[in-house]
C-alpha positions as semicolon CSV with decimal commas, in nm:
position;residue;x (nm);y (nm);z (nm)
1;M;10,168;8,770;8,732
2;I;10,288;9,063;8,521
3;N;10,362;9,037;8,152
4;N;10,334;9,392;8,015
5;G;10,415;9,622;8,304
6;L;10,148;9,783;8,517
7;T;9,926;9,808;8,211
8;S;9,857;9,438;8,279
9;F;9,609;9,568;8,538
10;K;9,438;9,828;8,323
11;G;9,065;9,847;8,390
12;R;9,088;9,644;8,713
13;R;8,942;9,737;9,052
14;V;9,222;9,690;9,303
15;L;9,226;9,658;9,681
16;L;9,550;9,710;9,877
17;L;9,567;9,553;10,223
18;Q;9,877;9,573;10,443
19;G;10,195;9,647;10,253
20;P;10,561;9,640;10,349
21;I;10,662;9,900;10,604
22;G;10,699;10,236;10,435
23;S;10,567;10,415;10,130
24;F;10,572;10,131;9,874
25;F;10,196;10,076;9,857
26;S;10,136;10,451;9,833
27;R;10,374;10,469;9,536
28;L;10,225;10,155;9,384
29;S;9,876;10,307;9,408
30;C;9,989;10,614;9,211
31;D;10,153;10,392;8,950
32;L;9,844;10,176;8,912
33;K;9,624;10,481;8,856
34;H;9,864;10,617;8,593
35;A;9,857;10,278;8,422
36;G;9,481;10,291;8,377
37;V;9,348;10,095;8,672
38;E;8,979;10,179;8,716
39;A;8,995;10,222;9,095
40;V;9,234;10,162;9,384
41;F;9,112;10,108;9,742
42;K;9,325;10,081;10,057
43;I;9,237;9,940;10,400
44;N;9,454;10,040;10,698
45;F;9,473;9,844;11,022
46;N;9,694;10,053;11,249
47;G;9,860;10,390;11,281
48;G;10,167;10,282;11,088
49;D;9,953;10,187;10,790
50;F;9,770;10,519;10,815
51;A;10,091;10,727;10,840
52;F;10,213;10,602;10,502
53;Y;9,871;10,593;10,331
54;P;9,647;10,857;10,497
55;R;9,445;10,974;10,197
56;N;9,163;10,789;10,024
57;S;9,188;10,496;10,261
58;V;8,949;10,303;10,484
59;Q;9,040;10,247;10,850
60;Y;8,938;9,910;10,989
61;R;8,876;9,950;11,361
62;G;8,651;9,650;11,428
63;Q;8,718;9,338;11,628
64;P;8,949;9,076;11,469
65;E;8,668;8,821;11,464
66;D;8,454;9,061;11,260
67;W;8,720;9,118;10,994
68;P;8,628;8,826;10,760
69;A;8,266;8,947;10,728
70;F;8,379;9,309;10,679
71;F;8,632;9,204;10,415
72;K;8,384;8,995;10,219
73;K;8,122;9,270;10,224
74;F;8,381;9,534;10,119
75;V;8,508;9,343;9,816
76;L;8,155;9,266;9,702
77;E;8,026;9,622;9,742
78;H;8,326;9,771;9,564
79;Q;8,342;9,502;9,296
80;I;8,707;9,425;9,370
81;D;8,868;9,187;9,120
82;L;9,232;9,210;9,229
83;I;9,389;9,222;9,578
84;F;9,748;9,305;9,663
85;L;9,899;9,233;10,003
86;F;10,239;9,182;10,167
87;G;10,291;8,855;10,350
88;D;10,004;8,612;10,337
89;C;10,053;8,481;10,695
90;R;9,974;8,811;10,871
91;P;9,661;8,799;11,091
92;A;9,460;9,025;10,862
93;H;9,565;8,831;10,552
94;K;9,503;8,470;10,658
95;I;9,139;8,482;10,560
96;V;9,200;8,640;10,219
97;H;9,273;8,324;10,019
98;P;8,954;8,127;10,098
99;I;8,724;8,429;10,047
100;A;8,904;8,539;9,730
101;E;8,879;8,186;9,589
102;E;8,509;8,173;9,672
103;L;8,448;8,503;9,494
104;A;8,691;8,440;9,203
105;I;8,909;8,739;9,297
106;E;9,276;8,733;9,193
107;V;9,535;8,776;9,469
108;G;9,891;8,902;9,429
109;V;10,125;8,857;9,727
110;F;10,436;9,072;9,771
111;E;10,720;8,944;9,983
112;E;11,091;9,009;10,030
113;G;11,283;8,871;9,735
114;Y;11,337;8,501;9,702
115;I;11,667;8,605;9,551
116;R;11,850;8,878;9,743
117;P;11,938;9,159;9,742
118;N;11,820;9,305;9,408
119;Y;11,473;9,154;9,384
120;I;11,132;9,173;9,548
121;T;10,869;8,900;9,511
122;L;10,525;8,930;9,357
123;E;10,352;8,597;9,318
124;R;9,997;8,507;9,220
125;Y;9,795;8,349;9,504
126;G;10,064;8,297;9,771
127;V;10,433;8,287;9,862
128;N;10,668;8,041;10,032
129;G;10,459;7,750;10,163
130;Y;10,153;7,878;9,977
131;S;10,335;7,922;9,650
132;Q;10,191;7,744;9,347
133;L;10,527;7,704;9,172
134;P;10,559;7,354;9,018
135;K;10,753;7,096;9,222
136;L;10,839;6,861;8,933
137;P;11,210;6,872;8,841
138;E;11,129;6,778;8,480
139;F;10,928;7,099;8,444
140;Y;11,236;7,312;8,501
141;K;11,445;7,131;8,241
142;L;11,224;7,301;7,982
143;H;11,340;7,643;8,107
144;A;11,711;7,574;8,148
145;A;11,829;7,714;7,814
146;G;11,948;8,073;7,796
147;R;12,098;8,309;8,048
148;L;11,948;8,428;8,373
149;P;11,792;8,776;8,356
150;K;12,038;9,042;8,467
151;A;11,939;9,255;8,768
152;D;12,035;9,617;8,822
153;P;12,179;9,671;9,171
154;V;11,944;9,853;9,410
155;G;12,222;9,973;9,636
156;N;12,214;9,992;10,015
157;T;11,854;9,987;10,138
158;Y;11,919;9,916;10,507
159;W;11,897;10,270;10,645
160;H;11,598;10,347;10,422
161;M;11,426;10,049;10,584
162;V;11,534;10,149;10,938
163;R;11,404;10,505;10,896
164;Q;11,066;10,391;10,766
165;T;11,040;10,122;11,030
166;M;11,096;10,373;11,309
167;L;10,831;10,607;11,166
168;Y;10,588;10,318;11,123
169;Y;10,626;10,197;11,482
170;L;10,610;10,549;11,623
171;A;10,287;10,622;11,434
172;A;10,140;10,286;11,539
173;F;10,214;10,370;11,904
174;V;10,082;10,725;11,893
175;I;9,762;10,636;11,707
176;K;9,708;10,311;11,896
177;P;9,394;10,440;12,080
178;F;9,223;10,485;11,743
179;F;9,303;10,126;11,637
180;W;9,274;9,973;11,984
181;T;9,148;9,631;11,865
182;Y;9,432;9,568;11,619
183;E;9,660;9,267;11,673
184;H;9,995;9,287;11,492
185;H;10,208;8,986;11,394
186;R;10,491;9,138;11,599
187;P;10,499;9,356;11,914
188;L;10,389;9,703;11,806
189;N;10,505;9,945;12,073
190;L;10,801;10,166;12,165
191;L;10,950;9,882;12,371
192;E;11,054;9,737;12,036
193;A;11,337;9,991;12,036
194;W;11,506;9,800;12,319
195;P;11,590;9,482;12,120
196;W;11,745;9,700;11,850
197;V;11,964;9,872;12,111
198;K;12,052;9,534;12,260
199;G;12,127;9,408;11,911
200;V;12,385;9,682;11,851
201;W;12,560;9,592;12,178
202;R;12,555;9,221;12,101
203;K;12,695;9,284;11,753
204;Q;13,005;9,447;11,906
205;F;13,032;9,184;12,177
206;Y;13,028;8,892;11,936
207;R;13,262;9,068;11,696
208;I;13,525;9,056;11,970
209;K;13,429;8,716;12,114
210;E;13,426;8,542;11,774
211;R;13,742;8,698;11,637
212;G;13,931;8,446;11,428
213;I;13,642;8,200;11,382
214;Q;13,577;8,290;11,020
215;E;13,945;8,245;10,934
216;R;13,934;7,896;11,092
217;L;13,610;7,802;10,913
218;T;13,739;7,914;10,575
219;G;14,085;7,774;10,643
220;D;14,144;7,460;10,854
221;L;13,778;7,358;10,841
222;F;13,723;7,431;10,472
223;K;13,461;7,185;10,334
224;K;13,445;7,004;10,667
225;Y;13,133;7,161;10,819
226;F;12,760;7,169;10,772
227;F;12,617;7,520;10,781
228;V;12,286;7,593;10,961
229;P;12,146;7,950;10,917
230;L;11,868;8,026;11,163
231;Q;11,541;8,205;11,096
232;V;11,395;8,501;11,288
233;H;11,203;8,367;11,589
234;N;10,862;8,486;11,465
235;D;10,918;8,419;11,095
236;S;10,621;8,262;10,919
237;Q;10,867;8,003;10,784
238;I;10,881;7,869;11,141
239;L;10,529;7,940;11,263
240;S;10,330;7,857;10,949
241;H;10,549;7,656;10,710
242;S;10,738;7,411;10,928
243;Q;10,685;7,138;11,186
244;F;10,848;7,352;11,453
245;D;10,690;7,595;11,697
246;T;11,019;7,764;11,776
247;V;11,369;7,806;11,634
248;G;11,491;7,630;11,949
249;E;11,308;7,311;11,846
250;F;11,485;7,321;11,509
251;I;11,823;7,365;11,677
252;E;11,754;7,077;11,915
253;K;11,653;6,836;11,638
254;T;11,949;6,935;11,420
255;I;12,212;6,899;11,692
256;N;12,073;6,568;11,819
257;S;12,063;6,425;11,469
258;F;12,414;6,553;11,390
259;A;12,551;6,403;11,713
260;K;12,409;6,058;11,631
261;H;12,449;6,031;11,255
262;A;12,709;6,275;11,115
263;P;13,060;6,150;11,027
264;S;13,292;6,206;11,323
265;D;13,528;6,425;11,120
266;T;13,259;6,685;11,031
267;Y;13,154;6,999;11,214
268;L;12,831;7,192;11,263
269;V;12,816;7,571;11,228
270;I;12,495;7,739;11,348
271;K;12,460;8,106;11,247
272;H;12,222;8,340;11,426
273;H;11,993;8,555;11,211
274;P;12,116;8,917;11,216
275;M;11,762;9,057;11,247
276;D;11,701;8,840;11,555
277;R;12,019;8,941;11,739
278;G;11,841;9,164;11,990
279;Y;11,558;8,921;12,064
280;Y;11,705;8,576;12,121
281;D;12,034;8,419;12,218
282;Y;12,065;8,041;12,189
283;T;12,403;8,010;12,362
284;R;12,265;7,833;12,670
285;L;12,041;7,599;12,468
286;I;12,327;7,493;12,240
287;K;12,566;7,454;12,533
288;N;12,322;7,221;12,709
289;L;12,265;7,017;12,394
290;V;12,633;6,961;12,311
291;G;12,743;6,900;12,670
292;E;13,108;6,882;12,774
293;G;13,217;6,588;12,560
294;E;13,369;6,552;12,214
295;L;13,065;6,713;12,046
296;K;13,144;7,047;12,212
297;S;13,454;7,095;11,995
298;R;13,255;7,015;11,676
299;V;12,966;7,263;11,712
300;F;13,007;7,638;11,653
301;Y;12,748;7,908;11,726
302;I;12,831;8,228;11,539
303;H;12,669;8,561;11,455
304;D;12,812;8,815;11,213
305;Q;13,063;8,643;10,988
306;H;13,060;8,701;10,612
307;L;12,781;8,480;10,476
308;P;12,907;8,424;10,117
309;S;13,248;8,317;10,250
310;L;13,086;8,073;10,493
311;L;12,876;7,921;10,215
312;N;13,178;7,888;9,984
313;A;13,360;7,694;10,255
314;A;13,066;7,477;10,368
315;F;13,031;7,106;10,297
316;G;12,649;7,112;10,314
317;V;12,360;7,323;10,439
318;V;12,057;7,256;10,661
319;V;11,773;7,511;10,669
320;V;11,410;7,541;10,770
321;N;11,328;7,761;10,472
322;S;11,568;8,041;10,402
323;T;11,695;8,235;10,102
324;V;12,037;8,118;10,224
325;G;11,935;7,768;10,116
326;L;11,868;7,894;9,766
327;S;12,207;8,068;9,764
328;A;12,364;7,734;9,865
329;V;12,183;7,557;9,581
330;Q;12,324;7,813;9,336
331;R;12,669;7,715;9,465
332;H;12,580;7,349;9,397
333;L;12,599;7,253;9,766
334;P;12,393;6,968;9,910
335;V;12,100;7,123;10,096
336;F;11,846;6,968;10,336
337;V;11,522;7,163;10,391
338;E;11,311;7,100;10,700
339;G;11,022;7,334;10,613
340;D;10,790;7,376;10,318
341;S;11,009;7,560;10,068
342;I;10,966;7,657;9,704
343;Y;11,301;7,494;9,626
344;K;11,237;7,170;9,816
345;I;11,239;6,980;9,490
346;S;11,398;6,649;9,400
347;E;11,736;6,695;9,227
348;I;11,763;7,047;9,369
349;T;11,767;6,961;9,740
350;Y;11,804;6,629;9,922
351;I;11,461;6,471;9,978
352;G;11,470;6,231;10,270
353;E;11,543;6,234;10,642
354;I;11,794;6,457;10,813
355;D;11,946;6,154;10,989
356;D;12,046;6,021;10,647
357;F;12,155;6,356;10,503
358;W;12,479;6,382;10,704
359;G;12,613;6,061;10,556
360;I;12,482;6,098;10,201
361;A;12,570;6,467;10,150
362;H;12,910;6,387;9,999
363;A;12,737;6,201;9,718
364;F;12,457;6,449;9,654
365;E;12,492;6,746;9,420
366;P;12,205;6,956;9,283
367;N;12,131;6,894;8,916
368;K;12,281;7,199;8,747
369;E;12,038;7,193;8,455
370;I;11,732;7,177;8,681
371;V;11,872;7,444;8,913
372;A;11,935;7,674;8,616
373;G;11,582;7,619;8,487
374;F;11,430;7,674;8,831
375;L;11,618;8,001;8,888
376;K;11,531;8,131;8,543
377;Y;11,161;8,045;8,580
378;L;11,155;8,184;8,937
379;I;11,298;8,518;8,832
380;Q;11,083;8,550;8,523
381;T;10,756;8,468;8,698
382;T;10,791;8,591;9,058
383;Q;11,080;8,839;9,093
384;L;11,088;9,213;9,029
385;N;11,418;9,391;9,019
386;G;11,404;9,660;9,286
387;S;11,342;9,757;9,649
388;F;11,042;9,823;9,871
389;Y;11,224;10,083;10,076
390;R;11,396;10,318;9,831
391;G;11,184;10,571;9,653
392;D;11,483;10,729;9,482
393;V;11,546;10,428;9,259
394;N;11,329;10,235;9,020
395;Y;11,174;9,973;9,244
396;V;11,097;9,732;8,962
397;N;11,256;9,634;8,634
398;E;11,156;9,689;8,276
399;R;10,845;9,476;8,313
400;L;10,696;9,760;8,521
401;P;10,767;10,071;8,315
402;N;10,557;10,316;8,522
403;Q;10,800;10,360;8,807
404;V;10,805;10,634;9,067
405;K;11,134;10,821;9,047
């Protein structure tokens, strides 16, 4: 979407909808103006949006059902020709694509990086299941030559994200009466602090309970297990881009298929998502599914082990749609994808049924040339080297020269 830095948007009339939590859209607005954008408009939907973008913004306080008409009228009256937003499955963003297409308005969607941790995503039209990246393996052979672009490390962004998240949720709670009709894609109140507290306790509990498991997985069980990283329970990859309504349904299908069709000398390792630790615990579900028989000794449910080490020792990987799957592909592991993923491409991942995957995985290896071409094209066309949450580092690479320091 960007070829010559922010000057690619010179002379455009830009609308910013909801951005990532924090000050990123505020900084982006300043950069766009410095790069010669004709006008930048911002619509806020709750107190958290307002706290990080209070000036020169419009506050939408109408009913959710009135939002499409308001949005269409706004973009027409202000002659908007480019819209930026973060996450195209959010309630306020779901109606953007059809209206933008009708009015011939370009849309750029930001998302967390397809490749972690040093990238963020900016893709024309949509991301993940709505991405318009080609799905033909032959296409990526044309891009395989040459080295992958080198990314500068962005450093630790976790506590920057935590601080801005806390401020966002606090502002959303305090200013809630002003935005009383707003419906967030996640619970937006101070009770959200409780799962984070619970998550800290669970992290320590499982660190003790699961002591020695990683050593066994990377030792005695090296290349004998299938690895299954879970998604966050309310991730759009589950709710919008898969056949499942819940993570539990994915777990149930995977375990049942493994029990019936996987070789008897293989194991299944299910890893909880670290950001979901305080919300859900699938111990009881998994225990009921495996029962008390032979399967019980072949299925592991783990939490905070070192992910790269687990991938290096895995025999194969099963995902809904996770960046972990892409990391597995880069390690040339056989990967089965249940959801609608950008890398669900023949010769990159196994295309077929999960019941067959367990037995065929030993004979399947991603095509290295196609994987190389896919990664190179992906980085060059959708990835920006940087972070949403750190304002003290350049949040994008040399393709966006007008950074905020």
